[in-house]
């Protein structure tokens, strides 16, 4: 483990981990999607959750933000039980879980990020609108603010959801496969945006398929296949041996179904 990672984990005054999962088991019907999962993601990292299809990556994020009830185990956000710390997390679901035909504009989606702090009943105040405009500008979507979300490209849709997360002003961001269905250039620009958000002191947790980009751009990785395979700084957690255990000989899986072999 690197000194920087150790600094983040321990020492007097060190921040609590952004996300800590202890012995988490979760299931939908009978078979568990997550089994006895332990994981720790230090605060201030750009962290990836990696694993094959059906590994439980989305389930893990949903358990962390209280969308599903685990069978056993605990989720801590910044050292507090997740249910008490949900205002500290901004969550961007996988794109197929969003109804893109819902008649809502880009600005209205980003405004949703403010309602948690403003309250559902109250109207947004001037300061809330300022947050919304700043978030739109940050992701370079100001000129699209009046568009319906259904009229956007895949990359633009991700930008809007990142803006909603930014408007929420939460220190921990969780994004489920934000790069799926976007081209390589858009992926690079979204990655740049997420790295920039991390530099503002936030923790950015991303479910991602591409081991290469995780190695080159991320600090930390949780390698998951129903169980925890590895969790730590990328150079240690994504060892060939751990990848073999997670993928059964496959190093990674692209969104287009291509697989990359290792070893
Ligand atoms: P990943 O995001 O890693 O692809 P998921 O967390 O979506 O994996 O799914 C983990 C397992 O749980 C899979 O076997 C999947 O089929 C199952 N699963 C996911 N969502 C549901 C659901 N709503 N109902 C029943 N089974 C589900
Ligand atoms: Mg998923």
Short mmCIF file of C-alpha atoms and ligand atoms in Angstrom, two decimals:
data_model
loop_
_atom_site.label_atom_id
_atom_site.label_comp_id
_atom_site.label_asym_id
_atom_site.label_seq_id
_atom_site.Cartn_x
_atom_site.Cartn_y
_atom_site.Cartn_z
CA UNK A 1 0.00 0.00 0.00
CA UNK A 2 1.34 3.46 -0.87
CA UNK A 3 2.21 5.98 1.83
CA UNK A 4 -0.53 8.27 0.56
CA UNK A 5 -3.08 5.49 0.91
CA UNK A 6 -1.82 4.67 4.40
CA UNK A 7 -2.05 8.34 5.33
CA UNK A 8 -5.66 8.32 4.25
CA UNK A 9 -6.41 5.19 6.24
CA UNK A 10 -4.80 5.91 9.54
CA UNK A 11 -3.10 8.47 11.69
CA UNK A 12 -4.41 11.05 14.07
CA UNK A 13 -6.99 13.30 12.46
CA UNK A 14 -7.29 11.20 9.33
CA UNK A 15 -10.72 11.39 7.75
CA UNK A 16 -13.02 8.39 8.18
CA UNK A 17 -13.25 6.25 5.04
CA UNK A 18 -15.79 7.55 2.54
CA UNK A 19 -17.32 4.09 2.36
CA UNK A 20 -16.83 1.10 4.62
CA UNK A 21 -18.68 -2.15 4.08
CA UNK A 22 -18.62 -4.87 6.69
CA UNK A 23 -19.76 -8.41 6.06
CA UNK A 24 -22.51 -7.34 3.67
CA UNK A 25 -24.82 -10.00 2.28
CA UNK A 26 -27.67 -9.05 -0.05
CA UNK A 27 -30.01 -11.10 -2.19
CA UNK A 28 -33.01 -10.57 -4.44
CA UNK A 29 -34.83 -13.88 -4.35
CA UNK A 30 -32.90 -16.87 -3.10
CA UNK A 31 -29.32 -16.69 -4.34
CA UNK A 32 -27.17 -13.92 -2.85
CA UNK A 33 -25.94 -11.12 -5.13
CA UNK A 34 -23.38 -10.16 -2.49
CA UNK A 35 -21.90 -12.56 0.00
CA UNK A 36 -20.04 -11.46 3.12
CA UNK A 37 -18.50 -8.47 1.35
CA UNK A 38 -15.92 -6.33 3.13
CA UNK A 39 -14.65 -3.18 1.47
CA UNK A 40 -13.09 0.12 2.36
CA UNK A 41 -12.77 3.18 0.17
CA UNK A 42 -10.68 6.00 1.63
CA UNK A 43 -11.91 9.56 1.50
CA UNK A 44 -10.64 11.72 -1.36
CA UNK A 45 -9.97 8.90 -3.81
CA UNK A 46 -11.16 8.17 -7.33
CA UNK A 47 -12.19 4.57 -6.74
CA UNK A 48 -13.45 1.91 -9.14
CA UNK A 49 -15.72 -1.03 -8.49
CA UNK A 50 -14.71 -3.71 -10.96
CA UNK A 51 -16.00 -7.19 -11.68
CA UNK A 52 -17.79 -9.32 -14.26
CA UNK A 53 -21.45 -8.91 -15.21
CA UNK A 54 -23.69 -10.01 -12.37
CA UNK A 55 -20.88 -9.59 -9.81
CA UNK A 56 -23.09 -7.45 -7.58
CA UNK A 57 -21.56 -4.05 -8.39
CA UNK A 58 -24.89 -2.25 -8.83
CA UNK A 59 -26.33 -4.08 -5.84
CA UNK A 60 -23.45 -2.84 -3.71
CA UNK A 61 -24.10 0.80 -4.64
CA UNK A 62 -27.84 0.36 -4.08
CA UNK A 63 -27.23 -1.10 -0.64
CA UNK A 64 -24.91 1.82 0.12
CA UNK A 65 -27.57 4.41 -0.74
CA UNK A 66 -30.41 2.54 0.96
CA UNK A 67 -32.27 1.45 -2.20
CA UNK A 68 -32.12 -2.17 -1.12
CA UNK A 69 -32.12 -3.68 2.32
CA UNK A 70 -29.21 -6.05 2.96
CA UNK A 71 -29.74 -9.44 4.63
CA UNK A 72 -26.76 -8.89 6.89
CA UNK A 73 -23.85 -6.55 7.43
CA UNK A 74 -23.28 -2.82 7.67
CA UNK A 75 -22.54 0.09 5.40
CA UNK A 76 -20.80 3.11 6.88
CA UNK A 77 -20.48 6.41 5.07
CA UNK A 78 -17.82 8.68 6.52
CA UNK A 79 -17.91 6.49 9.62
CA UNK A 80 -21.66 6.79 10.17
CA UNK A 81 -24.40 4.24 9.43
CA UNK A 82 -25.42 4.80 5.81
CA UNK A 83 -29.07 5.57 6.64
CA UNK A 84 -27.95 8.53 8.75
CA UNK A 85 -25.57 9.82 6.10
CA UNK A 86 -27.57 9.67 2.88
CA UNK A 87 -27.34 13.43 2.46
CA UNK A 88 -23.57 12.92 2.13
CA UNK A 89 -23.93 10.79 -1.01
CA UNK A 90 -24.91 11.67 -4.57
CA UNK A 91 -25.85 8.59 -6.61
CA UNK A 92 -26.03 8.32 -10.39
CA UNK A 93 -27.82 5.10 -11.45
CA UNK A 94 -26.97 2.92 -14.42
CA UNK A 95 -28.44 4.48 -17.59
CA UNK A 96 -30.95 1.70 -18.22
CA UNK A 97 -32.57 2.45 -14.85
CA UNK A 98 -33.52 5.97 -15.91
CA UNK A 99 -36.74 6.71 -17.82
CA UNK A 100 -35.36 8.92 -20.60
CA UNK A 101 -38.85 9.58 -21.98
CA UNK A 102 -39.93 11.28 -18.77
CA UNK A 103 -40.72 14.86 -19.79
CA UNK A 104 -38.15 16.79 -17.83
CA UNK A 105 -35.55 19.32 -18.91
CA UNK A 106 -31.84 19.30 -18.23
CA UNK A 107 -32.17 22.16 -15.73
CA UNK A 108 -35.01 20.39 -13.90
CA UNK A 109 -32.89 17.25 -13.50
CA UNK A 110 -30.04 19.28 -12.03
CA UNK A 111 -32.48 21.13 -9.74
CA UNK A 112 -33.43 17.75 -8.24
CA UNK A 113 -29.95 17.78 -6.71
CA UNK A 114 -31.00 20.76 -4.57
CA UNK A 115 -34.28 19.46 -3.24
CA UNK A 116 -32.73 17.26 -0.60
CA UNK A 117 -31.19 20.27 1.13
CA UNK A 118 -34.02 22.68 0.27
CA UNK A 119 -36.76 20.17 1.18
CA UNK A 120 -39.38 18.84 -1.22
CA UNK A 121 -42.04 21.32 -0.22
CA UNK A 122 -39.99 24.47 -0.15
CA UNK A 123 -39.16 26.33 -3.33
CA UNK A 124 -35.61 26.61 -4.47
CA UNK A 125 -33.93 29.78 -3.29
CA UNK A 126 -31.51 32.04 -5.06
CA UNK A 127 -28.53 30.17 -3.61
CA UNK A 128 -29.99 26.86 -4.89
CA UNK A 129 -30.38 28.30 -8.39
CA UNK A 130 -26.80 29.50 -8.23
CA UNK A 131 -25.64 25.97 -7.36
CA UNK A 132 -27.65 24.62 -10.31
CA UNK A 133 -26.17 27.12 -12.77
CA UNK A 134 -22.65 26.46 -11.48
CA UNK A 135 -23.12 22.71 -11.85
CA UNK A 136 -24.47 23.11 -15.40
CA UNK A 137 -21.49 25.30 -16.29
CA UNK A 138 -19.02 22.85 -14.75
CA UNK A 139 -20.20 20.05 -17.04
CA UNK A 140 -20.56 22.49 -19.98
CA UNK A 141 -24.31 21.92 -20.38
CA UNK A 142 -25.56 25.48 -19.82
CA UNK A 143 -26.63 25.89 -23.42
CA UNK A 144 -28.67 22.67 -23.18
CA UNK A 145 -30.49 23.66 -19.97
CA UNK A 146 -33.91 23.90 -21.63
CA UNK A 147 -33.66 20.62 -23.57
CA UNK A 148 -35.66 17.52 -22.75
CA UNK A 149 -33.33 14.80 -21.40
CA UNK A 150 -34.61 12.36 -24.03
CA UNK A 151 -33.04 14.54 -26.73
CA UNK A 152 -29.49 14.22 -25.41
CA UNK A 153 -26.61 11.97 -26.46
CA UNK A 154 -25.28 9.35 -24.03
CA UNK A 155 -22.34 11.51 -22.97
CA UNK A 156 -24.56 14.57 -22.46
CA UNK A 157 -26.95 12.53 -20.31
CA UNK A 158 -24.07 11.48 -18.09
CA UNK A 159 -22.96 15.11 -17.81
CA UNK A 160 -26.45 16.11 -16.67
CA UNK A 161 -26.46 13.46 -13.96
CA UNK A 162 -22.96 14.44 -12.87
CA UNK A 163 -24.27 18.03 -12.68
CA UNK A 164 -27.18 16.87 -10.52
CA UNK A 165 -24.67 15.17 -8.22
CA UNK A 166 -22.53 18.33 -8.15
CA UNK A 167 -25.57 20.50 -7.38
CA UNK A 168 -26.31 18.22 -4.43
CA UNK A 169 -22.89 19.21 -3.11
CA UNK A 170 -22.34 15.83 -1.47
CA UNK A 171 -18.79 14.82 -0.54
CA UNK A 172 -19.23 11.26 -1.83
CA UNK A 173 -20.33 10.55 -5.41
CA UNK A 174 -21.30 7.11 -6.66
CA UNK A 175 -21.75 6.51 -10.38
CA UNK A 176 -22.90 3.24 -11.87
CA UNK A 177 -21.22 2.64 -15.24
CA UNK A 178 -21.15 6.28 -16.34
CA UNK A 179 -19.09 5.45 -19.43
CA UNK A 180 -21.30 2.74 -20.86
CA UNK A 181 -22.50 3.60 -24.35
CA UNK A 182 -20.30 6.66 -24.77
CA UNK A 183 -17.44 6.95 -27.27
CA UNK A 184 -13.77 6.95 -26.27
CA UNK A 185 -13.42 10.73 -26.51
CA UNK A 186 -16.48 11.33 -24.36
CA UNK A 187 -15.21 8.76 -21.86
CA UNK A 188 -11.89 10.62 -21.66
CA UNK A 189 -13.63 13.94 -21.06
CA UNK A 190 -15.96 12.45 -18.42
CA UNK A 191 -12.94 10.88 -16.72
CA UNK A 192 -11.24 14.28 -16.73
CA UNK A 193 -14.32 15.76 -15.12
CA UNK A 194 -14.44 13.09 -12.40
CA UNK A 195 -10.71 13.52 -11.68
CA UNK A 196 -11.31 17.24 -11.33
CA UNK A 197 -14.18 16.59 -8.90
CA UNK A 198 -11.89 14.31 -6.89
CA UNK A 199 -9.32 17.13 -6.73
CA UNK A 200 -11.91 19.29 -4.94
CA UNK A 201 -11.64 16.81 -2.05
CA UNK A 202 -14.65 14.66 -2.90
CA UNK A 203 -14.62 10.89 -3.12
CA UNK A 204 -15.74 9.58 -6.50
CA UNK A 205 -16.76 5.90 -6.68
CA UNK A 206 -17.35 4.55 -10.16
CA UNK A 207 -18.52 1.16 -11.40
CA UNK A 208 -16.37 0.60 -14.46
CA UNK A 209 -15.51 -2.26 -16.81
CA UNK A 210 -12.24 -1.26 -18.38
CA UNK A 211 -9.26 -2.45 -16.34
CA UNK A 212 -6.87 -0.36 -18.46
CA UNK A 213 -8.55 2.96 -17.62
CA UNK A 214 -8.92 1.97 -13.99
CA UNK A 215 -5.16 1.32 -13.82
CA UNK A 216 -4.26 4.58 -15.52
CA UNK A 217 -6.78 6.95 -13.93
CA UNK A 218 -8.00 5.55 -10.60
CA UNK A 219 -6.36 5.45 -7.16
CA UNK A 220 -8.29 2.62 -5.62
CA UNK A 221 -10.21 -0.45 -6.76
CA UNK A 222 -12.65 -2.90 -5.26
CA UNK A 223 -12.57 -6.11 -7.26
CA UNK A 224 -15.83 -7.90 -6.75
CA UNK A 225 -17.42 -11.16 -7.78
CA UNK A 226 -20.27 -11.71 -5.32
CA UNK A 227 -17.48 -11.82 -2.73
CA UNK A 228 -14.67 -9.34 -2.27
CA UNK A 229 -11.73 -10.50 -4.37
CA UNK A 230 -9.46 -7.56 -3.59
CA UNK A 231 -9.70 -3.99 -2.35
CA UNK A 232 -6.91 -1.47 -2.22
CA UNK A 233 -4.66 0.80 -4.29
CA UNK A 234 -5.03 -0.21 -7.96
CA UNK A 235 -1.51 -1.53 -8.39
CA UNK A 236 -2.15 -4.04 -5.61
CA UNK A 237 -5.83 -4.87 -5.90
CA UNK A 238 -5.72 -5.40 -9.68
CA UNK A 239 -2.91 -7.95 -9.65
CA UNK A 240 -3.03 -10.59 -12.41
CA UNK A 241 -3.80 -13.21 -9.78
CA UNK A 242 -6.74 -11.25 -8.36
CA UNK A 243 -8.08 -10.56 -11.85
CA UNK A 244 -7.89 -14.25 -12.66
CA UNK A 245 -9.86 -15.03 -9.54
CA UNK A 246 -12.51 -12.44 -10.38
CA UNK A 247 -12.87 -13.22 -14.06
CA UNK A 248 -11.78 -16.83 -14.21
CA UNK A 249 -8.93 -16.10 -16.63
CA UNK A 250 -10.42 -12.98 -18.16
CA UNK A 251 -8.82 -9.65 -17.38
CA UNK A 252 -11.72 -7.46 -18.29
CA UNK A 253 -14.90 -7.13 -20.18
CA UNK A 254 -15.79 -4.26 -22.46
CA UNK A 255 -19.31 -2.93 -22.82
CA UNK A 256 -19.34 -4.30 -26.37
CA UNK A 257 -18.73 -7.84 -25.13
CA UNK A 258 -15.05 -7.95 -26.10
CA UNK A 259 -12.85 -9.62 -23.57
CA UNK A 260 -9.16 -9.08 -22.96
CA UNK A 261 -7.10 -12.06 -21.88
CA UNK A 262 -4.21 -11.91 -19.51
CA UNK A 263 -1.45 -14.33 -18.48
P1 LIG B 1 -23.57 -6.08 -11.74
O1 LIG B 1 -23.98 -4.65 -11.54
O2 LIG B 1 -22.23 -6.40 -11.20
O3 LIG B 1 -23.68 -6.51 -13.18
P2 LIG B 1 -25.99 -6.62 -10.22
O4 LIG B 1 -25.72 -6.04 -8.89
O5 LIG B 1 -26.86 -5.84 -11.14
O6 LIG B 1 -24.59 -6.99 -10.92
O7 LIG B 1 -26.65 -8.05 -10.07
C1 LIG B 1 -26.13 -9.05 -9.22
C2 LIG B 1 -27.02 -10.29 -9.32
O8 LIG B 1 -28.31 -9.99 -8.83
C3 LIG B 1 -27.20 -10.80 -10.72
O9 LIG B 1 -27.22 -12.20 -10.70
C4 LIG B 1 -28.53 -10.23 -11.13
O10 LIG B 1 -29.15 -11.06 -12.08
C5 LIG B 1 -29.30 -10.22 -9.83
N1 LIG B 1 -30.25 -9.09 -9.78
C6 LIG B 1 -29.98 -7.79 -9.93
N2 LIG B 1 -31.08 -7.03 -9.80
C7 LIG B 1 -32.10 -7.89 -9.58
C8 LIG B 1 -33.51 -7.73 -9.36
N3 LIG B 1 -34.08 -6.52 -9.36
N4 LIG B 1 -34.23 -8.85 -9.17
C9 LIG B 1 -33.67 -10.08 -9.16
N5 LIG B 1 -32.36 -10.31 -9.35
C10 LIG B 1 -31.57 -9.22 -9.56
MG1 LIG B 2 -24.58 -3.19 -12.83
#
